[in-house]
Amino acid sequence: MENTREENAVPRVAVVVCLLKGKTVLLGRRRSSLGDSTFSLPGGHLEFGESFEECAAREVKEETGLDIDKEKIELLRVTNNLFVEEVKAYHYVGIFTRAVLTDGDHREPQNVEPNMCDGWDWYEWDRLPQPLFWPLQNAVEAGFNPFHASP
């Protein structure tokens, strides 16, 4: 059965994490039908009953193997993203958060989900790789900067 707009009529919530390390932020190249080969922040779907902070910590761990300090996660921005040009239309509410590694964690990110990402690396905000996943690109073009944003 072909997927129609009506089947995707319910918006989904995605929590994305601006994981900061010094003057850099963690980005990975997506391997997905939605935004394939673009650079994106770690993150994923909010599960039923989960807080934004729990989702952020779980997604970072699942995707990179890294642990973030749940007590220091901050809400930065909420975006409304309609993917109407895709084969399947999607509607995502994006919850942008800011986080840091747990104290003493000096490990490098691992590509835990190679079917979803080509790998992770740290980038300076003023030298972000291209192309960016369009919700992130739109936020950057609107002046979003996780190093200066305040909740």
C-alpha positions as a printed NumPy array, in Angstrom:
array([[ 0.   ,  0.   ,  0.   ],
       [ 1.381,  3.405, -0.948],
       [ 1.958,  5.847,  1.888],
       [-0.191,  8.968,  1.557],
       [-0.157, 12.361,  3.244],
       [-3.124, 11.281,  5.373],
       [-1.122,  8.391,  6.848],
       [ 1.575, 10.859,  7.966],
       [-0.919, 13.504,  9.116],
       [ 0.181, 13.285, 12.745],
       [ 3.211, 15.444, 13.56 ],
       [ 6.127, 13.674, 15.22 ],
       [ 8.547, 15.131, 17.742],
       [12.293, 14.905, 17.209],
       [14.781, 15.926, 19.896],
       [18.134, 17.047, 18.487],
       [21.252, 17.679, 20.52 ],
       [23.85 , 20.377, 20.061],
       [26.59 , 18.427, 21.82 ],
       [29.319, 20.937, 22.561],
       [32.972, 20.215, 23.199],
       [35.116, 23.307, 23.604],
       [34.338, 25.471, 20.574],
       [33.004, 22.572, 18.487],
       [29.697, 20.803, 17.921],
       [29.114, 17.165, 16.954],
       [27.624, 16.453, 13.506],
       [27.168, 13.315, 11.447],
       [26.338, 12.67 ,  7.782],
       [22.85 , 11.149,  7.512],
       [22.084,  7.886,  5.754],
       [18.331,  8.162,  5.489],
       [15.6  ,  8.655,  2.942],
       [14.965, 11.981,  4.664],
       [17.997, 14.252,  4.22 ],
       [20.368, 11.599,  2.895],
       [24.035, 12.735,  2.775],
       [23.386, 15.933,  4.734],
       [25.05 , 16.805,  8.029],
       [22.885, 16.705, 11.116],
       [22.994, 16.847, 14.883],
       [22.485, 13.631, 16.856],
       [18.877, 13.065, 17.85 ],
       [15.709, 11.175, 17.176],
       [12.089, 10.52 , 18.005],
       [10.651, 11.343, 21.398],
       [ 9.154,  8.194, 22.902],
       [ 5.893,  8.082, 24.839],
       [ 6.334,  9.325, 28.418],
       [ 9.918, 10.455, 27.849],
       [11.212, 13.9  , 28.822],
       [13.216, 15.949, 26.31 ],
       [16.3  , 15.407, 28.469],
       [15.81 , 11.634, 28.63 ],
       [15.33 , 11.486, 24.871],
       [18.444, 13.616, 24.24 ],
       [20.612, 11.417, 26.475],
       [19.207,  8.179, 25.02 ],
       [19.633,  9.261, 21.397],
       [23.213, 10.507, 21.902],
       [24.108,  7.214, 23.601],
       [22.386,  5.09 , 20.911],
       [23.99 ,  6.965, 18.026],
       [27.466,  7.853, 19.34 ],
       [28.116,  5.751, 22.453],
       [28.74 ,  8.982, 24.399],
       [27.158,  9.971, 27.703],
       [25.837, 13.468, 28.247],
       [25.143, 15.189, 31.537],
       [21.324, 15.007, 31.851],
       [21.36 , 17.674, 34.573],
       [22.933, 20.232, 32.211],
       [20.742, 19.733, 29.122],
       [19.137, 23.012, 28.049],
       [16.207, 23.697, 25.733],
       [17.318, 26.145, 23.025],
       [14.75 , 26.294, 20.255],
       [11.616, 24.675, 18.857],
       [11.096, 24.419, 15.09 ],
       [ 8.163, 23.39 , 12.934],
       [ 9.371, 21.359,  9.933],
       [ 7.187, 20.289,  7.027],
       [ 8.754, 17.915,  4.541],
       [ 6.188, 18.211,  1.754],
       [ 8.568, 17.764, -1.192],
       [ 9.469, 14.215, -0.159],
       [ 7.891, 11.074, -1.655],
       [ 6.169, 10.746,  1.711],
       [ 5.189, 14.008,  3.402],
       [ 6.369, 14.413,  7.006],
       [ 5.713, 16.944,  9.742],
       [ 8.261, 17.167, 12.567],
       [ 8.422, 19.418, 15.579],
       [12.125, 19.81 , 16.322],
       [13.27 , 20.319, 19.906],
       [16.824, 21.725, 19.824],
       [18.774, 21.123, 23.028],
       [22.303, 21.928, 24.188],
       [24.395, 19.404, 26.097],
       [27.914, 18.571, 27.189],
       [29.644, 15.269, 27.863],
       [29.566, 13.915, 31.391],
       [32.514, 15.044, 33.507],
       [35.628, 13.073, 32.704],
       [34.298, 11.655, 29.431],
       [37.055, 12.224, 26.892],
       [36.05 ,  9.436, 24.497],
       [35.506, 10.116, 20.824],
       [32.099,  9.396, 19.261],
       [31.59 ,  5.969, 17.744],
       [29.412,  5.289, 14.716],
       [27.055,  2.964, 16.585],
       [24.377,  3.018, 13.853],
       [26.321,  2.827, 10.563],
       [23.099,  2.154,  8.65 ],
       [21.845,  5.598,  9.771],
       [25.045,  7.678,  9.736],
       [28.37 ,  7.728,  7.889],
       [30.19 ,  8.844, 11.051],
       [30.552, 11.644, 13.592],
       [33.019, 14.487, 13.898],
       [33.493, 17.759, 15.75 ],
       [33.095, 21.018, 13.784],
       [33.57 , 24.681, 14.612],
       [30.251, 26.507, 14.34 ],
       [31.579, 29.069, 11.859],
       [32.996, 26.228,  9.692],
       [30.078, 23.811,  9.478],
       [30.251, 21.131,  6.768],
       [27.861, 21.29 ,  3.838],
       [25.203, 20.466,  3.018],
       [23.352, 20.708,  6.324],
       [20.075, 18.876,  6.983],
       [17.554, 21.544,  6.034],
       [15.924, 22.06 ,  9.481],
       [19.426, 22.78 , 10.843],
       [20.275, 24.902,  7.782],
       [17.102, 26.965,  8.294],
       [17.925, 27.482, 11.968],
       [21.499, 28.573, 11.139],
       [20.24 , 30.978,  8.465],
       [17.822, 32.44 , 11.045],
       [20.779, 33.197, 13.348],
       [20.665, 30.141, 15.598],
       [23.954, 29.493, 17.383],
       [24.089, 26.974, 20.263],
       [27.132, 28.745, 21.712],
       [25.182, 31.981, 22.18 ],
       [21.595, 30.82 , 22.484],
       [19.91 , 31.097, 25.816],
       [16.788, 29.131, 26.729]])
